[in-house]
PDB file of C-alpha atoms in Angstrom:
ATOM      1  CA  MET A1473       0.000   0.000   0.000  1.00  0.00           C
ATOM      2  CA  ILE A1474       1.253   3.447  -0.902  1.00  0.00           C
ATOM      3  CA  SER A1475       0.837   6.521   1.232  1.00  0.00           C
ATOM      4  CA  LEU A1476      -0.340   9.596  -0.645  1.00  0.00           C
ATOM      5  CA  THR A1477       0.040  13.182   0.460  1.00  0.00           C
ATOM      6  CA  GLU A1478      -3.053  15.351   0.239  1.00  0.00           C
ATOM      7  CA  GLU A1479      -1.469  17.246  -2.672  1.00  0.00           C
ATOM      8  CA  GLN A1480      -0.825  13.981  -4.581  1.00  0.00           C
ATOM      9  CA  ALA A1481      -4.346  12.762  -3.836  1.00  0.00           C
ATOM     10  CA  ARG A1482      -5.924  15.990  -5.051  1.00  0.00           C
ATOM     11  CA  GLY A1483      -3.843  15.768  -8.228  1.00  0.00           C
ATOM     12  CA  VAL A1484      -5.172  12.276  -8.965  1.00  0.00           C
ATOM     13  CA  ILE A1485      -8.831  12.980  -8.167  1.00  0.00           C
ATOM     14  CA  ALA A1486      -9.165  16.504  -9.636  1.00  0.00           C
ATOM     15  CA  PRO A1487      -9.764  15.334 -13.243  1.00  0.00           C
ATOM     16  CA  TRP A1488     -12.441  12.901 -12.011  1.00  0.00           C
ATOM     17  CA  TYR A1489     -14.428  15.584 -10.209  1.00  0.00           C
ATOM     18  CA  SER A1490     -14.042  18.004 -13.126  1.00  0.00           C
ATOM     19  CA  LEU A1491     -16.256  15.611 -15.119  1.00  0.00           C
ATOM     20  CA  PHE A1492     -19.201  16.454 -12.841  1.00  0.00           C
ATOM     21  CA  ASN A1493     -18.863  20.178 -13.542  1.00  0.00           C
ATOM     22  CA  ILE A1494     -20.777  19.914 -16.783  1.00  0.00           C
ATOM     23  CA  SER A1495     -20.162  23.423 -18.082  1.00  0.00           C
ATOM     24  CA  GLY A1496     -16.369  23.034 -18.120  1.00  0.00           C
ATOM     25  CA  ARG A1497     -15.689  19.362 -18.667  1.00  0.00           C
ATOM     26  CA  GLY A1498     -13.881  17.840 -21.587  1.00  0.00           C
ATOM     27  CA  ASP A1499     -14.175  14.491 -23.361  1.00  0.00           C
ATOM     28  CA  VAL A1500     -15.664  12.158 -20.731  1.00  0.00           C
ATOM     29  CA  ARG A1501     -14.372   8.958 -22.362  1.00  0.00           C
ATOM     30  CA  ALA A1502     -10.834  10.248 -22.902  1.00  0.00           C
ATOM     31  CA  ILE A1503     -10.550  11.625 -19.370  1.00  0.00           C
ATOM     32  CA  GLN A1504     -11.963   8.510 -17.714  1.00  0.00           C
ATOM     33  CA  GLU A1505      -9.708   6.223 -19.752  1.00  0.00           C
ATOM     34  CA  GLN A1506      -6.750   8.344 -18.643  1.00  0.00           C
ATOM     35  CA  ILE A1507      -7.586   8.546 -14.919  1.00  0.00           C
ATOM     36  CA  LEU A1508      -9.346   5.221 -14.165  1.00  0.00           C
ATOM     37  CA  THR A1509      -7.737   1.790 -14.154  1.00  0.00           C
ATOM     38  CA  GLU A1510      -9.001  -0.671 -16.773  1.00  0.00           C
ATOM     39  CA  ASP A1511     -10.586  -2.777 -14.017  1.00  0.00           C
ATOM     40  CA  TYR A1512     -12.130   0.279 -12.288  1.00  0.00           C
ATOM     41  CA  GLN A1513     -15.224  -0.351 -10.155  1.00  0.00           C
ATOM     42  CA  SER A1514     -17.801   2.179  -8.964  1.00  0.00           C
ATOM     43  CA  CYS A1515     -20.026   0.987  -6.118  1.00  0.00           C
ATOM     44  CA  SER A1516     -23.036   2.628  -4.485  1.00  0.00           C
ATOM     45  CA  GLY A1517     -24.158  -0.445  -2.553  1.00  0.00           C
ATOM     46  CA  TYR A1518     -23.995  -4.214  -2.304  1.00  0.00           C
ATOM     47  CA  LEU A1519     -26.927  -5.372  -4.429  1.00  0.00           C
ATOM     48  CA  ALA A1520     -26.631  -6.618  -7.987  1.00  0.00           C
ATOM     49  CA  GLY A1521     -26.191  -3.675 -10.321  1.00  0.00           C
ATOM     50  CA  GLU A1522     -24.887  -1.344  -7.617  1.00  0.00           C
ATOM     51  CA  CYS A1523     -21.286  -1.801  -8.807  1.00  0.00           C
ATOM     52  CA  TRP A1524     -20.189  -1.197 -12.361  1.00  0.00           C
ATOM     53  CA  GLY A1525     -17.032  -0.928 -14.424  1.00  0.00           C
ATOM     54  CA  ARG A1526     -15.325   1.814 -16.394  1.00  0.00           C
ATOM     55  CA  GLU A1527     -17.510   1.505 -19.519  1.00  0.00           C
ATOM     56  CA  THR A1528     -20.722   1.919 -17.538  1.00  0.00           C
ATOM     57  CA  SER A1529     -19.153   4.769 -15.591  1.00  0.00           C
ATOM     58  CA  ILE A1530     -18.392   6.549 -18.867  1.00  0.00           C
ATOM     59  CA  LYS A1531     -22.060   6.219 -19.885  1.00  0.00           C
ATOM     60  CA  VAL A1532     -23.421   7.293 -16.487  1.00  0.00           C
ATOM     61  CA  VAL A1533     -21.187  10.354 -16.218  1.00  0.00           C
ATOM     62  CA  SER A1534     -21.792  11.308 -19.861  1.00  0.00           C
ATOM     63  CA  ASN A1535     -25.562  11.223 -19.306  1.00  0.00           C
ATOM     64  CA  PHE A1536     -25.457  13.912 -16.614  1.00  0.00           C
ATOM     65  CA  ALA A1537     -25.042  16.517 -19.382  1.00  0.00           C
ATOM     66  CA  ASN A1538     -28.553  15.573 -20.557  1.00  0.00           C
ATOM     67  CA  THR A1539     -30.285  15.032 -17.228  1.00  0.00           C
ATOM     68  CA  ILE A1540     -28.654  17.806 -15.147  1.00  0.00           C
ATOM     69  CA  PRO A1541     -26.960  20.140 -17.653  1.00  0.00           C
ATOM     70  CA  ASP A1542     -25.768  22.639 -15.034  1.00  0.00           C
ATOM     71  CA  MET A1543     -24.493  20.015 -12.573  1.00  0.00           C
ATOM     72  CA  LYS A1544     -21.591  21.076 -10.399  1.00  0.00           C
ATOM     73  CA  PHE A1545     -19.521  19.116  -7.868  1.00  0.00           C
ATOM     74  CA  GLU A1546     -17.617  21.160  -5.320  1.00  0.00           C
ATOM     75  CA  ILE A1547     -15.017  19.407  -3.180  1.00  0.00           C
ATOM     76  CA  LYS A1548     -15.522  20.527   0.419  1.00  0.00           C
ATOM     77  CA  GLU A1549     -13.078  18.253   2.234  1.00  0.00           C
ATOM     78  CA  VAL A1550     -10.369  15.699   1.386  1.00  0.00           C
ATOM     79  CA  LEU A1551      -8.951  13.148   3.835  1.00  0.00           C
ATOM     80  CA  VAL A1552      -6.130  10.789   2.867  1.00  0.00           C
ATOM     81  CA  ALA A1553      -5.353   7.433   4.484  1.00  0.00           C
ATOM     82  CA  GLY A1554      -2.657   5.470   2.667  1.00  0.00           C
ATOM     83  CA  ASP A1555      -4.005   4.729  -0.814  1.00  0.00           C
ATOM     84  CA  ARG A1556      -7.560   5.844   0.065  1.00  0.00           C
ATOM     85  CA  VAL A1557      -8.953   9.314  -0.520  1.00  0.00           C
ATOM     86  CA  VAL A1558     -12.179  10.346   1.180  1.00  0.00           C
ATOM     87  CA  VAL A1559     -13.983  13.250  -0.453  1.00  0.00           C
ATOM     88  CA  ARG A1560     -16.928  15.137   0.995  1.00  0.00           C
ATOM     89  CA  GLY A1561     -18.538  17.212  -1.674  1.00  0.00           C
ATOM     90  CA  GLU A1562     -21.572  19.210  -2.613  1.00  0.00           C
ATOM     91  CA  VAL A1563     -23.556  18.502  -5.779  1.00  0.00           C
ATOM     92  CA  THR A1564     -25.880  21.146  -7.205  1.00  0.00           C
ATOM     93  CA  GLY A1565     -27.986  21.293 -10.319  1.00  0.00           C
ATOM     94  CA  THR A1566     -31.282  21.810 -12.036  1.00  0.00           C
ATOM     95  CA  PRO A1567     -32.766  18.756 -13.780  1.00  0.00           C
ATOM     96  CA  ALA A1568     -33.689  19.272 -17.444  1.00  0.00           C
ATOM     97  CA  GLY A1569     -36.664  16.935 -17.087  1.00  0.00           C
ATOM     98  CA  GLU A1570     -38.083  14.315 -14.763  1.00  0.00           C
ATOM     99  CA  LEU A1571     -35.540  13.072 -12.190  1.00  0.00           C
ATOM    100  CA  PHE A1572     -36.191   9.951 -10.084  1.00  0.00           C
ATOM    101  CA  GLY A1573     -39.905  10.221 -10.853  1.00  0.00           C
ATOM    102  CA  VAL A1574     -40.165  13.888  -9.891  1.00  0.00           C
ATOM    103  CA  PRO A1575     -41.694  15.913 -12.736  1.00  0.00           C
ATOM    104  CA  HIS A1576     -39.662  18.789 -14.160  1.00  0.00           C
ATOM    105  CA  SER A1577     -40.389  22.021 -12.301  1.00  0.00           C
ATOM    106  CA  GLY A1578     -37.332  24.173 -12.951  1.00  0.00           C
ATOM    107  CA  LYS A1579     -36.276  23.784  -9.317  1.00  0.00           C
ATOM    108  CA  SER A1580     -32.673  23.140  -8.323  1.00  0.00           C
ATOM    109  CA  PHE A1581     -31.178  20.930  -5.626  1.00  0.00           C
ATOM    110  CA  ARG A1582     -28.108  20.876  -3.382  1.00  0.00           C
ATOM    111  CA  ILE A1583     -26.961  17.588  -1.843  1.00  0.00           C
ATOM    112  CA  MET A1584     -24.016  16.079  -0.028  1.00  0.00           C
ATOM    113  CA  ALA A1585     -21.878  13.355  -1.576  1.00  0.00           C
ATOM    114  CA  VAL A1586     -19.213  11.223   0.080  1.00  0.00           C
ATOM    115  CA  ASP A1587     -16.733   9.147  -1.910  1.00  0.00           C
ATOM    116  CA  ILE A1588     -13.960   6.789  -0.920  1.00  0.00           C
ATOM    117  CA  GLN A1589     -11.480   6.511  -3.782  1.00  0.00           C
ATOM    118  CA  THR A1590      -8.799   3.807  -3.923  1.00  0.00           C
ATOM    119  CA  ILE A1591      -5.708   4.910  -5.827  1.00  0.00           C
ATOM    120  CA  ARG A1592      -3.473   2.395  -7.607  1.00  0.00           C
ATOM    121  CA  ASP A1593      -0.494   3.296  -9.815  1.00  0.00           C
ATOM    122  CA  GLY A1594      -1.591   6.937  -9.946  1.00  0.00           C
ATOM    123  CA  LYS A1595      -5.137   6.135 -11.111  1.00  0.00           C
ATOM    124  CA  ILE A1596      -8.505   5.633  -9.453  1.00  0.00           C
ATOM    125  CA  ALA A1597      -9.139   1.883  -9.125  1.00  0.00           C
ATOM    126  CA  LYS A1598     -12.344   1.870  -7.086  1.00  0.00           C
ATOM    127  CA  THR A1599     -14.943   4.339  -5.893  1.00  0.00           C
ATOM    128  CA  PHE A1600     -17.421   3.754  -3.112  1.00  0.00           C
ATOM    129  CA  HIS A1601     -19.910   6.612  -3.340  1.00  0.00           C
ATOM    130  CA  MET A1602     -23.023   7.827  -1.600  1.00  0.00           C
ATOM    131  CA  GLU A1603     -25.067  10.795  -2.783  1.00  0.00           C
ATOM    132  CA  ASN A1604     -28.083  12.043  -0.882  1.00  0.00           C
ATOM    133  CA  TRP A1605     -30.516  11.816  -3.801  1.00  0.00           C
ATOM    134  CA  LEU A1606     -33.417  11.488  -1.342  1.00  0.00           C
ATOM    135  CA  SER A1607     -32.701  15.063  -0.273  1.00  0.00           C
ATOM    136  CA  ALA A1608     -32.667  16.148  -3.931  1.00  0.00           C
ATOM    137  CA  ILE A1609     -36.081  14.546  -4.448  1.00  0.00           C
ATOM    138  CA  GLY A1610     -37.431  16.363  -1.388  1.00  0.00           C
ATOM    139  CA  GLN A1611     -36.075  19.695  -2.594  1.00  0.00           C
ATOM    140  CA  LEU A1612     -37.479  19.187  -6.091  1.00  0.00           C
ATOM    141  CA  ARG A1613     -40.916  18.228  -4.712  1.00  0.00           C
ATOM    142  CA  ALA A1614     -41.088  21.087  -2.173  1.00  0.00           C
ATOM    143  CA  LYS A1615     -43.920  23.561  -2.615  1.00  0.00           C
TER     144      LYS A1615
END
């Protein structure tokens, strides 16, 4: 296991989080292929379908430009433990249409996200992530 400094960790993860800032991101496929290992895994839980590989990640992240065209991810805090990087962030955006069954209303949301990134050979090998989409649904449904 390697031990990263916070500066090294931020250097590795910065391109990843730039992909969630829709207005300024580049080529999603090219960036992900550059910063994620070939066997990359993204996991939001333990059930079937809650972990996926790099190809699915490319599709999921690419789709945010359609579903939440003004999406922004702001890193609020970074903690480093060996080869793990914990990121607490804030996600904001305004859905372009229905989101998680909530009809389009023009409303925006602001939620917390927490990720645990595993770094291997200077790339992200695994991401455990949790976004508070339930809060987004509540904000979008609010009168």
